[in-house]
mmCIF file of C-alpha atoms and ligand atoms in Angstrom:
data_model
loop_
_atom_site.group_PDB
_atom_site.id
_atom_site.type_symbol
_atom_site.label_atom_id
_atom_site.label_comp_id
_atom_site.label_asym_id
_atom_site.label_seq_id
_atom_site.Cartn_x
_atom_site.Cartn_y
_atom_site.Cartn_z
ATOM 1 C CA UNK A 830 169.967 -40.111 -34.015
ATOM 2 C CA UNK A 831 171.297 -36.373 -34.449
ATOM 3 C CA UNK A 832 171.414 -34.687 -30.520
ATOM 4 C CA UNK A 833 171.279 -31.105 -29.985
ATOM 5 C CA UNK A 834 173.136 -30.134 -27.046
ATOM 6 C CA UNK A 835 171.672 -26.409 -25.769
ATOM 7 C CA UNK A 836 173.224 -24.165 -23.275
ATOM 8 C CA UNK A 837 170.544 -23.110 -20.570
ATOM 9 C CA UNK A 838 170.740 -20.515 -18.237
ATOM 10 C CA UNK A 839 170.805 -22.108 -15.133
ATOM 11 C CA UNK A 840 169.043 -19.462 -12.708
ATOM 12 C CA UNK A 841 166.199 -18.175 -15.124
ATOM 13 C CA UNK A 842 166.039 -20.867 -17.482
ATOM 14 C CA UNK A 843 164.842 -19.883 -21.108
ATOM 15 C CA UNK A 844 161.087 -20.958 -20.926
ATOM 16 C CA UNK A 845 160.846 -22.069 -24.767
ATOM 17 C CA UNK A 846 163.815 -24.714 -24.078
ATOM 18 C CA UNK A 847 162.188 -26.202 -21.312
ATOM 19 C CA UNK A 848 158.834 -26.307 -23.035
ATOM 20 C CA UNK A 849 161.017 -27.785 -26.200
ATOM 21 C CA UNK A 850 162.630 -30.509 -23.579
ATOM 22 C CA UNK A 851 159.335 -31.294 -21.787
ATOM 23 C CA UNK A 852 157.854 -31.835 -25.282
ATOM 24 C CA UNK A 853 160.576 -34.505 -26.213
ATOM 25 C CA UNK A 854 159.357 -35.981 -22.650
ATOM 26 C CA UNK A 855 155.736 -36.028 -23.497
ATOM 27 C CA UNK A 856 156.107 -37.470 -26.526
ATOM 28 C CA UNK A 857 158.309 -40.402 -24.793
ATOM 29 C CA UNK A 858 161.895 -39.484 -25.713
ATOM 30 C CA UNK A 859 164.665 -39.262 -23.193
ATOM 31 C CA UNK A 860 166.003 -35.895 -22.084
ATOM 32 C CA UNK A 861 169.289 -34.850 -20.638
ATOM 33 C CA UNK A 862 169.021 -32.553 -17.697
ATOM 34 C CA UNK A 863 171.334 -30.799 -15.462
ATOM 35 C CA UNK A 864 170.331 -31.324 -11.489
ATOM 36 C CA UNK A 865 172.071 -30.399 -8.737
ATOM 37 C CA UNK A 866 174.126 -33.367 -7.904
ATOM 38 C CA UNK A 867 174.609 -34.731 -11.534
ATOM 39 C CA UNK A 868 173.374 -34.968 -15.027
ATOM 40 C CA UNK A 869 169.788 -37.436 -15.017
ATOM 41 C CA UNK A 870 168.710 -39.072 -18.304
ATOM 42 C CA UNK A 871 164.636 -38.019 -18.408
ATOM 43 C CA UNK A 872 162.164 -40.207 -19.554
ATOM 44 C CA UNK A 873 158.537 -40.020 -18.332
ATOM 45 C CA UNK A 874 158.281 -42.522 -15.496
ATOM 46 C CA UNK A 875 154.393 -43.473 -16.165
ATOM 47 C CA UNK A 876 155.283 -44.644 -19.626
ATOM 48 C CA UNK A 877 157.216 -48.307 -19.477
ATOM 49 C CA UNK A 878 158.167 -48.087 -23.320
ATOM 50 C CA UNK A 879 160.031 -44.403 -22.566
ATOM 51 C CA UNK A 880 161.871 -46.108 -19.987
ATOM 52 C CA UNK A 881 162.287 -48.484 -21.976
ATOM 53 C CA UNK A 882 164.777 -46.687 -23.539
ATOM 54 C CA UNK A 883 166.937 -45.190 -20.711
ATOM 55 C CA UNK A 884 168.089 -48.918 -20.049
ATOM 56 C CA UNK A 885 169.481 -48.783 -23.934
ATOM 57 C CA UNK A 886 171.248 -45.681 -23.859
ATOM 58 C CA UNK A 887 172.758 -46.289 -20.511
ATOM 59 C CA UNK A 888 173.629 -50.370 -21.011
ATOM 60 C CA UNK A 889 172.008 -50.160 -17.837
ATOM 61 C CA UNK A 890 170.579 -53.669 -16.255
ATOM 62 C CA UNK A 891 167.380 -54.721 -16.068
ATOM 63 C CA UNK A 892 167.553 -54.741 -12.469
ATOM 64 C CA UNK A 893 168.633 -51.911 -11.207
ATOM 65 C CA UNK A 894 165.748 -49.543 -10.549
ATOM 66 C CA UNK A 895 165.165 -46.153 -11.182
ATOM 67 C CA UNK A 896 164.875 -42.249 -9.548
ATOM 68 C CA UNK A 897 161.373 -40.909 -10.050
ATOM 69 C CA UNK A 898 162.118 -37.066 -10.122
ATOM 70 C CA UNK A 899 159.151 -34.946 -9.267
ATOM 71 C CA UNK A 900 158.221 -31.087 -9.078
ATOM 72 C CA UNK A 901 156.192 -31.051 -6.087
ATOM 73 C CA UNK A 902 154.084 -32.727 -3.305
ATOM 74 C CA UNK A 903 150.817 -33.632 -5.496
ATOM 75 C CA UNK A 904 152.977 -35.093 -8.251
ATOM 76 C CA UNK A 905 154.949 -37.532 -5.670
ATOM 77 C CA UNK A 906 151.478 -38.161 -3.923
ATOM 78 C CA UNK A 907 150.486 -39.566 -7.331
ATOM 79 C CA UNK A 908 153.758 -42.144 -7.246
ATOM 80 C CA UNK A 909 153.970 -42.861 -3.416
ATOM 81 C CA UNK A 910 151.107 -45.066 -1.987
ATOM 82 C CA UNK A 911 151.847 -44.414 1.795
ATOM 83 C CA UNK A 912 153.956 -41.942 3.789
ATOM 84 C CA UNK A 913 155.020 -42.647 6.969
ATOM 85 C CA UNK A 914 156.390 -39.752 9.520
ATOM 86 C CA UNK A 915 160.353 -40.520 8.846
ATOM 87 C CA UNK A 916 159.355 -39.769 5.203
ATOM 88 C CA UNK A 917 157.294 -36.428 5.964
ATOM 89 C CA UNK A 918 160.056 -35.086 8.292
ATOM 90 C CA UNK A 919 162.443 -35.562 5.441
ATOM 91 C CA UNK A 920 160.394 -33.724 3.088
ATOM 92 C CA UNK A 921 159.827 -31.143 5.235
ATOM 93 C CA UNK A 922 163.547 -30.574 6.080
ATOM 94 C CA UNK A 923 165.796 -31.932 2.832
ATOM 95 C CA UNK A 924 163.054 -31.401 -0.095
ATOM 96 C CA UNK A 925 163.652 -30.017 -2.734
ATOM 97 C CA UNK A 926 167.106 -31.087 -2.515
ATOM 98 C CA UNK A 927 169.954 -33.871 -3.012
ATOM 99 C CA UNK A 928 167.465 -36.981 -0.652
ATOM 100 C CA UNK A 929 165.682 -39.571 -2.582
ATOM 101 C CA UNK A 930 163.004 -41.546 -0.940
ATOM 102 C CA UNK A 931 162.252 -44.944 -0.958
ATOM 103 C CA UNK A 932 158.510 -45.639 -0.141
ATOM 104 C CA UNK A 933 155.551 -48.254 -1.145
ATOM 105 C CA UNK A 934 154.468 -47.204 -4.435
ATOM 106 C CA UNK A 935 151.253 -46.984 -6.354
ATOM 107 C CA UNK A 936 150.246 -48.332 -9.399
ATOM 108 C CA UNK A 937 151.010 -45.499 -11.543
ATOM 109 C CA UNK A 938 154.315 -46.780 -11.497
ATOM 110 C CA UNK A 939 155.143 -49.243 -13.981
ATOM 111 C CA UNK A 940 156.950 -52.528 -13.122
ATOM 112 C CA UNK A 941 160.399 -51.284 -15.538
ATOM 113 C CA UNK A 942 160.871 -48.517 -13.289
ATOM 114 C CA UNK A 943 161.096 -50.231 -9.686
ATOM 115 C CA UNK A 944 162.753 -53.155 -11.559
ATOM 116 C CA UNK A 945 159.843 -55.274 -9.725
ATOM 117 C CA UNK A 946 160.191 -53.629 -6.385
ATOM 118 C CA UNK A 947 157.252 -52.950 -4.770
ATOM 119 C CA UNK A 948 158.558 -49.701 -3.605
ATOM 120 C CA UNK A 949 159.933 -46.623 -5.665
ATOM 121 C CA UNK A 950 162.013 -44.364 -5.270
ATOM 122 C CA UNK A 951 161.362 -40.334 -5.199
ATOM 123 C CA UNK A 952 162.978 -37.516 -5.582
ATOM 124 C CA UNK A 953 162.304 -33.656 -5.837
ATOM 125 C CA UNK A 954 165.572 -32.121 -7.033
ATOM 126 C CA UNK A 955 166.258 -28.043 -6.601
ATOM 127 C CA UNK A 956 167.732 -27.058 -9.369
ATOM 128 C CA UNK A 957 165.614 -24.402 -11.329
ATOM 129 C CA UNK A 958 166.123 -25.898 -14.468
ATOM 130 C CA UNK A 959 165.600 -29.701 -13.128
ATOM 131 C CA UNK A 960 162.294 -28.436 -11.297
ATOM 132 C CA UNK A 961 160.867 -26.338 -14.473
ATOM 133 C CA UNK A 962 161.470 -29.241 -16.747
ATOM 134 C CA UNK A 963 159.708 -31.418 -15.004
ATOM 135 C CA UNK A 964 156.643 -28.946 -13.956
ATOM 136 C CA UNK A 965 156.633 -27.994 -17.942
ATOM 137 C CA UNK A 966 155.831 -31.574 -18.255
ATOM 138 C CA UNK A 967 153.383 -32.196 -16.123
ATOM 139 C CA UNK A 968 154.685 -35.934 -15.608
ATOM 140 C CA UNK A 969 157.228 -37.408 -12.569
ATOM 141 C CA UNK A 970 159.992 -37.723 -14.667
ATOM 142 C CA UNK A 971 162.693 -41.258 -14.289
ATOM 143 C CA UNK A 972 166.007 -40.611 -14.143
ATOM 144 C CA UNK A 973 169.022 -42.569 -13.420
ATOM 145 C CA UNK A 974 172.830 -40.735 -14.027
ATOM 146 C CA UNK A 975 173.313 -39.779 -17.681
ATOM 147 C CA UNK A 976 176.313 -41.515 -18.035
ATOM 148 C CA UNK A 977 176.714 -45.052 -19.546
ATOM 149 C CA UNK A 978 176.699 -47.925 -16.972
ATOM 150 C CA UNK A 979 180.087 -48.328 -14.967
ATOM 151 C CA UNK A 980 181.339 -44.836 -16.007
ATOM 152 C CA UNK A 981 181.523 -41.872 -13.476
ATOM 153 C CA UNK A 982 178.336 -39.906 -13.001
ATOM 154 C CA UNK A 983 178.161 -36.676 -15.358
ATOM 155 C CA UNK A 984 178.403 -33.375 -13.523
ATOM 156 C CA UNK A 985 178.682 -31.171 -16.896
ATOM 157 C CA UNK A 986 177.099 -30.795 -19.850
ATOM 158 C CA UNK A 987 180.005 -32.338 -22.034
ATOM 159 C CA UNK A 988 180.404 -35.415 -19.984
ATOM 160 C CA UNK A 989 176.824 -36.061 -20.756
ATOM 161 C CA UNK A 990 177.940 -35.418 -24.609
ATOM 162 C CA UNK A 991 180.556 -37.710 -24.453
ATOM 163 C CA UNK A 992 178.432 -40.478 -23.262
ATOM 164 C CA UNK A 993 174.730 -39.702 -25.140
ATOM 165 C CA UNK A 994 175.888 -38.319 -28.305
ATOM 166 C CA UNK A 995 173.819 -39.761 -31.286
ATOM 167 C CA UNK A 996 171.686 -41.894 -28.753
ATOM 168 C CA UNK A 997 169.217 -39.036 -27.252
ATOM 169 C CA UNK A 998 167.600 -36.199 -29.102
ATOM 170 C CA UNK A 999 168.400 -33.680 -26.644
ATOM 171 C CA UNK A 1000 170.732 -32.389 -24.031
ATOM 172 C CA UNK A 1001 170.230 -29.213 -21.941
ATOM 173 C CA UNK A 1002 173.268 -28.049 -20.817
ATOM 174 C CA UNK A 1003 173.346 -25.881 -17.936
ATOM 175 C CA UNK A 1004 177.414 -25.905 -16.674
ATOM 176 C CA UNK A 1005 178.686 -27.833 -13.703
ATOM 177 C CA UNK A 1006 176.541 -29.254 -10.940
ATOM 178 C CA UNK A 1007 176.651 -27.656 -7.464
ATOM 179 C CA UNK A 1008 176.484 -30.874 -5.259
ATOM 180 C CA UNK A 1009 179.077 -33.015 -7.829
ATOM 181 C CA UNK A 1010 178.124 -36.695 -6.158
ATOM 182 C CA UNK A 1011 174.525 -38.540 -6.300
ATOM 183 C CA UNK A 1012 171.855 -37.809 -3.672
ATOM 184 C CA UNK A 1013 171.390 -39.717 -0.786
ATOM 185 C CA UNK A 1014 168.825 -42.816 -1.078
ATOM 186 C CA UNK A 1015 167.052 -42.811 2.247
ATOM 187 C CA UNK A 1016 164.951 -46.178 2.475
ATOM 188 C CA UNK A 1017 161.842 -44.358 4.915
ATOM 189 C CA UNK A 1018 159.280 -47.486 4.293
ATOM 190 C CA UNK A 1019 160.176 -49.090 7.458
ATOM 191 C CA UNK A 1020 160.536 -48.437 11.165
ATOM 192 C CA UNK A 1021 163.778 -47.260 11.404
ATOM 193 C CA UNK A 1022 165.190 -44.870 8.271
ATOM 194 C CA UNK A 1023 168.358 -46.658 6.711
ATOM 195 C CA UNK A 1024 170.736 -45.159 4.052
ATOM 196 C CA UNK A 1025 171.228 -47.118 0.867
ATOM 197 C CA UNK A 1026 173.478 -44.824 -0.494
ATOM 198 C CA UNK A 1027 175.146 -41.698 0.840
ATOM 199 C CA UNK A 1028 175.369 -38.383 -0.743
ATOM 200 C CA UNK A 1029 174.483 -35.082 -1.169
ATOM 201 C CA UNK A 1030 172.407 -34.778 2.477
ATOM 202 C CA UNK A 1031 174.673 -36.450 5.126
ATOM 203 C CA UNK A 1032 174.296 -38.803 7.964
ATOM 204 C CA UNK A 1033 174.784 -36.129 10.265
ATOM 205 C CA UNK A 1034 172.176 -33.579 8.805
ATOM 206 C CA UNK A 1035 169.216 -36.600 8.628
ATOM 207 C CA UNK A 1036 170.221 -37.716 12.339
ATOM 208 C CA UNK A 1037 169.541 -34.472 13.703
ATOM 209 C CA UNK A 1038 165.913 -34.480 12.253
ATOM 210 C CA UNK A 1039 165.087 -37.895 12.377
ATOM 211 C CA UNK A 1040 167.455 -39.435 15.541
ATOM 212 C CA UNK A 1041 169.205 -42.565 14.812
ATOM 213 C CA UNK A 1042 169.777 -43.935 11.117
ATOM 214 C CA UNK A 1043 170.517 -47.292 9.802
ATOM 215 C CA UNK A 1044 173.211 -48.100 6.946
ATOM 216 C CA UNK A 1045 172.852 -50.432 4.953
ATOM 217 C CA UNK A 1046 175.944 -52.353 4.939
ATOM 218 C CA UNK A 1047 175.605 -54.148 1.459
ATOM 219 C CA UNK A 1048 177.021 -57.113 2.371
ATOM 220 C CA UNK A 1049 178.670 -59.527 -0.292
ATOM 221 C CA UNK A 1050 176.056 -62.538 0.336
ATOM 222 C CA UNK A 1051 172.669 -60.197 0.834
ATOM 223 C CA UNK A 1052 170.876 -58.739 -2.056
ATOM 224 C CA UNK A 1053 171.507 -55.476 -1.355
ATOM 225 C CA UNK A 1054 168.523 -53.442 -0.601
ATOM 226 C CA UNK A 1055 169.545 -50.511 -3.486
ATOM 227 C CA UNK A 1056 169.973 -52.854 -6.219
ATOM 228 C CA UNK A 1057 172.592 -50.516 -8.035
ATOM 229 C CA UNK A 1058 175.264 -50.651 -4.969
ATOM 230 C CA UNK A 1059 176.509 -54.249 -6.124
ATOM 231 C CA UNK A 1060 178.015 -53.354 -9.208
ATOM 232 C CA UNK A 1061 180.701 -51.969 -9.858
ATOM 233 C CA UNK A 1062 180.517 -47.890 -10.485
ATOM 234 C CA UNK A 1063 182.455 -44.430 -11.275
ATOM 235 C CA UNK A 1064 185.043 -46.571 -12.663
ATOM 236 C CA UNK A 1065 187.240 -44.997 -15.177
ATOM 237 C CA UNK A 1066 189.141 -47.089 -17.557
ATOM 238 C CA UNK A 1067 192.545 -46.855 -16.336
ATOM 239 C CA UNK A 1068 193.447 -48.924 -13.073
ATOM 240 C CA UNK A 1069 192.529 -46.980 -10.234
ATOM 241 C CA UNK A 1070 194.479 -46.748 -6.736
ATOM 242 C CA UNK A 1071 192.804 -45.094 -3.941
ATOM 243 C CA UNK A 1072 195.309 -44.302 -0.884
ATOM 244 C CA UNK A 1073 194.003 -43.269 2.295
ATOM 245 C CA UNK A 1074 195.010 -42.487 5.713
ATOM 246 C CA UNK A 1075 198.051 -40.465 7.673
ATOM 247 C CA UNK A 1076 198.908 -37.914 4.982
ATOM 248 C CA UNK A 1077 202.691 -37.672 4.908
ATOM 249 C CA UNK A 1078 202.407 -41.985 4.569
ATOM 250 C CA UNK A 1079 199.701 -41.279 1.909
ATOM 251 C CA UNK A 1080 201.763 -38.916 0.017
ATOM 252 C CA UNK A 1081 205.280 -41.073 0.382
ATOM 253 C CA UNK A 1082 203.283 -43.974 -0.897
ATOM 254 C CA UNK A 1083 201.889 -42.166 -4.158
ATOM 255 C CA UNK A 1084 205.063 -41.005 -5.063
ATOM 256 C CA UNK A 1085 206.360 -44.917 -5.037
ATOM 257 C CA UNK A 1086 203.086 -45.841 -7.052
ATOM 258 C CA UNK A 1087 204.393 -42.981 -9.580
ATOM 259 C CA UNK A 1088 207.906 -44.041 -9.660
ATOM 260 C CA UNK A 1089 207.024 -47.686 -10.267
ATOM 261 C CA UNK A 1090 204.196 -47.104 -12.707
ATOM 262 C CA UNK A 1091 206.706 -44.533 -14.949
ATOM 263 C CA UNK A 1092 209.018 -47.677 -14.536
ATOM 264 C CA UNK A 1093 206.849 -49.858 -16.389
ATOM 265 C CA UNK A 1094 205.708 -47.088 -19.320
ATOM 266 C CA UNK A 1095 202.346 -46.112 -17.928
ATOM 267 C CA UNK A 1096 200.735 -43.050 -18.135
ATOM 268 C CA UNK A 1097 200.359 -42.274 -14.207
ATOM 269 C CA UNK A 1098 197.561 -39.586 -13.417
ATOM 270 C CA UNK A 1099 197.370 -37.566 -9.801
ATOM 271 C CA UNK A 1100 193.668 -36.537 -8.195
ATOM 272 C CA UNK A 1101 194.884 -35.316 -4.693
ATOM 273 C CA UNK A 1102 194.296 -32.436 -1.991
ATOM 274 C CA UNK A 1103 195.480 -29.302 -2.333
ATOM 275 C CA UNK A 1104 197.674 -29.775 0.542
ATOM 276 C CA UNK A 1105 199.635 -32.420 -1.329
ATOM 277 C CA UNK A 1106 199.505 -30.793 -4.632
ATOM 278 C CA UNK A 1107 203.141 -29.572 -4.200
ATOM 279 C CA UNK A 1108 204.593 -32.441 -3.293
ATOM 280 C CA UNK A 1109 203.324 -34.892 -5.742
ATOM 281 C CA UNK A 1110 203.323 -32.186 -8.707
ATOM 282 C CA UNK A 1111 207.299 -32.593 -8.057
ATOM 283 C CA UNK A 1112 207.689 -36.067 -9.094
ATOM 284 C CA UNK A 1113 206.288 -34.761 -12.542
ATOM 285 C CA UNK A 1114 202.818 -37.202 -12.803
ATOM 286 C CA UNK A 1115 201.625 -37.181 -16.527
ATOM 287 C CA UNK A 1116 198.852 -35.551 -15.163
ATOM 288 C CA UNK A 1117 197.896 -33.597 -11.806
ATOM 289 C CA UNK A 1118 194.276 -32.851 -10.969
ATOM 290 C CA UNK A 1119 193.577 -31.056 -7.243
ATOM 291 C CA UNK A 1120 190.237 -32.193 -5.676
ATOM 292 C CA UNK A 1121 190.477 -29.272 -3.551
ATOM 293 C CA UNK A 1122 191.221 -28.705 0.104
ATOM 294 C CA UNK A 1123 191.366 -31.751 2.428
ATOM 295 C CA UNK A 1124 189.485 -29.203 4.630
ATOM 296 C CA UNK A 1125 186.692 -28.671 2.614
ATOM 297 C CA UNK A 1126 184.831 -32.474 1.069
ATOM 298 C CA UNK A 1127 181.712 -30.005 -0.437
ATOM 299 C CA UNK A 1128 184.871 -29.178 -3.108
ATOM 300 C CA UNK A 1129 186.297 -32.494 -3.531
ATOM 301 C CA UNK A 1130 182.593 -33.530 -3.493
ATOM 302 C CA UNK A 1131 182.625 -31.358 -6.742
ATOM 303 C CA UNK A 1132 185.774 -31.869 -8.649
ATOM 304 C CA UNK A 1133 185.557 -35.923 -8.131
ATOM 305 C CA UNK A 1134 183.514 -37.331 -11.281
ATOM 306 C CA UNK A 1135 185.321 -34.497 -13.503
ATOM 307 C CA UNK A 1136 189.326 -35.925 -11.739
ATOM 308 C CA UNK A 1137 188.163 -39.240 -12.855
ATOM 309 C CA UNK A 1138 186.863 -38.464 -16.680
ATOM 310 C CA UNK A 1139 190.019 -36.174 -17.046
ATOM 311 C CA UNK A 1140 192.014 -39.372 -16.675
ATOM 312 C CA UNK A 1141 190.143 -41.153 -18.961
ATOM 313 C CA UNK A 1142 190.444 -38.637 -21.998
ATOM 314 C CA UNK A 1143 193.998 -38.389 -21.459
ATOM 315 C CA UNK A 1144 193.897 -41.869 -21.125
ATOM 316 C CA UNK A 1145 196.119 -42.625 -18.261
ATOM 317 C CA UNK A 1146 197.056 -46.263 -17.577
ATOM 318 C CA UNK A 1147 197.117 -45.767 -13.679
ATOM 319 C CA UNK A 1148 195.095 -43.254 -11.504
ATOM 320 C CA UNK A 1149 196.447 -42.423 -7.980
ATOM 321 C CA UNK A 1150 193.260 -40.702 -5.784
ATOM 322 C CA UNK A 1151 194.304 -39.396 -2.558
ATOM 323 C CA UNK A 1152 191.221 -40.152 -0.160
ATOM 324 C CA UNK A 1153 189.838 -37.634 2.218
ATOM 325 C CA UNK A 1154 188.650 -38.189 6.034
ATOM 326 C CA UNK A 1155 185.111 -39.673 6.740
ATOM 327 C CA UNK A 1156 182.215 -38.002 7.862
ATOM 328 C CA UNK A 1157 179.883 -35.552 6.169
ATOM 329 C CA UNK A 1158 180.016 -35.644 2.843
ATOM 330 C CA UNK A 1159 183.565 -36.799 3.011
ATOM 331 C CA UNK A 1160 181.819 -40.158 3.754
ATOM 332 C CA UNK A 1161 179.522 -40.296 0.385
ATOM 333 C CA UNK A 1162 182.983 -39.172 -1.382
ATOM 334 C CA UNK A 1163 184.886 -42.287 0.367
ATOM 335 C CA UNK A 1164 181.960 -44.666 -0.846
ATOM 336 C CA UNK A 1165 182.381 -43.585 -4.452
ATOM 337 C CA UNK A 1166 186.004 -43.959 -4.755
ATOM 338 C CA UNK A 1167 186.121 -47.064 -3.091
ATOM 339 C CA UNK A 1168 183.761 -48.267 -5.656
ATOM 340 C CA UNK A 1169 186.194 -47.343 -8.353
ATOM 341 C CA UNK A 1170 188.902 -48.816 -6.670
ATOM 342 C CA UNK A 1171 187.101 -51.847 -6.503
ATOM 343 C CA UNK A 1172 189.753 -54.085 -4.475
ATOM 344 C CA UNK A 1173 192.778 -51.733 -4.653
ATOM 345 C CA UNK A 1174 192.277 -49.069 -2.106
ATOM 346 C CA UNK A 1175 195.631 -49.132 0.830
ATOM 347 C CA UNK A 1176 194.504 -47.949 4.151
ATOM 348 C CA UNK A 1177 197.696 -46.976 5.780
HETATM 349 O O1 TXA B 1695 171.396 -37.589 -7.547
HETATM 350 C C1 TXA B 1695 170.829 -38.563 -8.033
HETATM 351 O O2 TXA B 1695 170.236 -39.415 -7.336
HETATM 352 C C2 TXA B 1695 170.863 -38.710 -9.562
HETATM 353 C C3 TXA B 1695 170.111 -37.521 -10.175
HETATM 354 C C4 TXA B 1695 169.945 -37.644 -11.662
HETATM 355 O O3 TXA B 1695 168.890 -37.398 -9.529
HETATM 356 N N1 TXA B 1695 170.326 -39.967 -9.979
HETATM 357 C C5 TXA B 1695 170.965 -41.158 -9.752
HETATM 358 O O4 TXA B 1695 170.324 -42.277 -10.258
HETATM 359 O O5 TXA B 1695 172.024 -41.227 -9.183
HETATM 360 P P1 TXA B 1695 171.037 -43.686 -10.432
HETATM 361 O O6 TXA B 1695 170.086 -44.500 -11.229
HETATM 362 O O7 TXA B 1695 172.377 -43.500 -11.014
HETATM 363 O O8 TXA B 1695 171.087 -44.296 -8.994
HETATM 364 C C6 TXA B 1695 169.889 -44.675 -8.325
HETATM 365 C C7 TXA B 1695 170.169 -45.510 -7.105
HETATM 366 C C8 TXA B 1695 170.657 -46.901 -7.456
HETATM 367 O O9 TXA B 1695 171.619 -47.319 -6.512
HETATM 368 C C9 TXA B 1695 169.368 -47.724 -7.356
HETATM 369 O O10 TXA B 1695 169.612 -49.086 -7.101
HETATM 370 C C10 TXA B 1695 168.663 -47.048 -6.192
HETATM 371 O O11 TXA B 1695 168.950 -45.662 -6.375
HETATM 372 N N2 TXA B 1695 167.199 -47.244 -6.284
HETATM 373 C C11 TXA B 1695 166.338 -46.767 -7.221
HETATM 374 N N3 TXA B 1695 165.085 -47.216 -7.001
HETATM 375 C C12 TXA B 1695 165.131 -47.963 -5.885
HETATM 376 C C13 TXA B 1695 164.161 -48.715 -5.153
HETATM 377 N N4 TXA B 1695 162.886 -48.753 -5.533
HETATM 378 N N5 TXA B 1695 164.575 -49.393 -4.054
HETATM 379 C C14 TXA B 1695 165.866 -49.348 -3.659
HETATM 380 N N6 TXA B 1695 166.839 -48.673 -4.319
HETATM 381 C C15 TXA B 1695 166.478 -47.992 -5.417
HETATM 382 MG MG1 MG B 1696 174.295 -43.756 -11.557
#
């Protein structure tokens, strides 16, 4: 399949792309649209056999359910059987914005896109051209990361490229995402809201609307209640390190992880704080990538998905990723690299 890839202006976005996009969406192909936490592959969410297809490109499993993006309050009414007061204080406060739902849903909603669940999962994203696709369509539109399965979530145009090229008709390209990480999946069915997945709103914003939140820990012997936390994610394909804690012992310790990798031959790439740019930029990595300030996780936040792709197309054999403190988004940052890590992350 040929792809066009078409540069859209982010702000005012061209109305005959969108209406070109929306028909590719109508007519049950998969679209490639920027949001504002990353790239989602579009399919329209009432039409099994469309997303169908977003499981194909992505090499995505069967049973890891999807996003249902929507424009507005009538078109999530139409997916979401029953609200409950957690849920309408969210929407109130975080919509349209980087908060995804979880809620009972109707039976709109085929079975392919809850992977069986009896609950879905919504989202009404702000980004203008996100939100004009989808009203163009007139359908809630399913969309997981446009990246392939494993790899880290797209947050430009050319990542999507890189991954969708020759298996989706069309991209719309609208630059780098604002937000950089995932939303935050926010399971509101129940009594007490619990977080499947942090990200773009943080624990600290939805505790001061809705009082205490769960998390859901995701432990190894539980089916975890957001099906797509047990695998294994972001992950680029060189062996990643992820060093945390007192930052003069974090810093010391990467520059022994470069030394020893250079020992062996391997290509050893840098993503780490401003702060300790100098430093490790000294001991001549093969590549250094700054996340941005240690002071400032909305930046690193940003930068994180593109630190991780840069080492894979300059194909290092070892990635060293300074972590950054908890809490805020510094938190939902923490939980993606630690994914990619997998079991090598040093706490010290
Ligand atoms: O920011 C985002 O959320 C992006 C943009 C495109 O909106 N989308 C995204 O989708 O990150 P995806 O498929 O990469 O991640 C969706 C997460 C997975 O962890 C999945 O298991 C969980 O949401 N999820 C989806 N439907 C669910 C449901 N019905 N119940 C529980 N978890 C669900
Ligand atoms: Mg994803």
């Amino acid at each position: 399949m040929e792809t066009k890839r078409i540069s859209v202006d982010r702000v005012n976005p061209e109305a005959e792309l969108i209406k070109e996009g929306a028909e590719w969406l109508r007519a049950g192909e998969l679209v490639a649209f920027p949001t504002e936490t990353v790239y989602g592959l579009g399919a329209n969410a009432l039409d099994a056999s469309a997303c169908a297809k977003i499981f194909a490109a992505k090499g995505r499993p069967q049973d890891n359910p999807l996003i249902v993006h929507v424009s507005g309050l009538s078109m999530a009414n139409s997916c979401v059987n029953k609200w409950t007061s957690s849920a309408e204080l969210c929407v109130k406060n975080f919509w349209p914005g980087p908060l995804t739902l979880i809620l009972p849903k109707t039976s709109l909603i085929p079975d392919i896109v809850t992977a069986g669940l009896d609950n879905v999962a919504v989202r009404m994203p702000s980004h203008p051209v996100a939100l004009r696709l989808i009203e163009e369509a007139g359908i809630p539109i399913a969309a997981p990361s446009a990246n392939l399965s494993g790899k880290p979530s797209p947050t430009r145009g050319g990542h999507v490229w890189r991954d969708m090229k020759g298996k989706i008709p069309l991209i719309l390209d609208a630059g780098a995402c604002e937000v950089g990480l995932e939303s935050t999946v926010l399971d509101v069915s129940g009594e007490v809201p619990t977080i499947l997945r942090p990200g773009g709103i943080t624990r600290e914003q939805l505790e001061a609307v809705l009082g205490n939140v769960y998390t859901d820990s995701c432990s190894e012997n539980q089916a975890p209640r957001a099906p797509g936390m047990k695998y294994r994610h972001y992950a680029p394909q060189g062996e990643l390190i992820l060093v945390s804690g007192h930052r003069e012992r974090v810093v010391q310790r990467m520059v022994q992880e470069i030394i020893r990798g250079h020992s062996r031959f391997k290509k050893v790439g840098v993503l780490c704080t401003l702060e300790s740019a100098s430093y490790l930029h000294d001991r001549h990595p093969d590549l250094l990538f700054v996340l941005g300030s240690k002071d400032q996780p909305s930046e690193v936040a940003r930068n994180i998905f593109e630190g991780l792709r840069l080492c894979d197309e300059r194909k290092m054999d070892l990635i060293l990723v300074e972590g950054i403190e908890e809490g805020g988004l510094g938190s939902a940052v923490m939980n993606r690299l630690e994914k990619a890590a997998g079991k090598r992350t040093q706490h010290i």
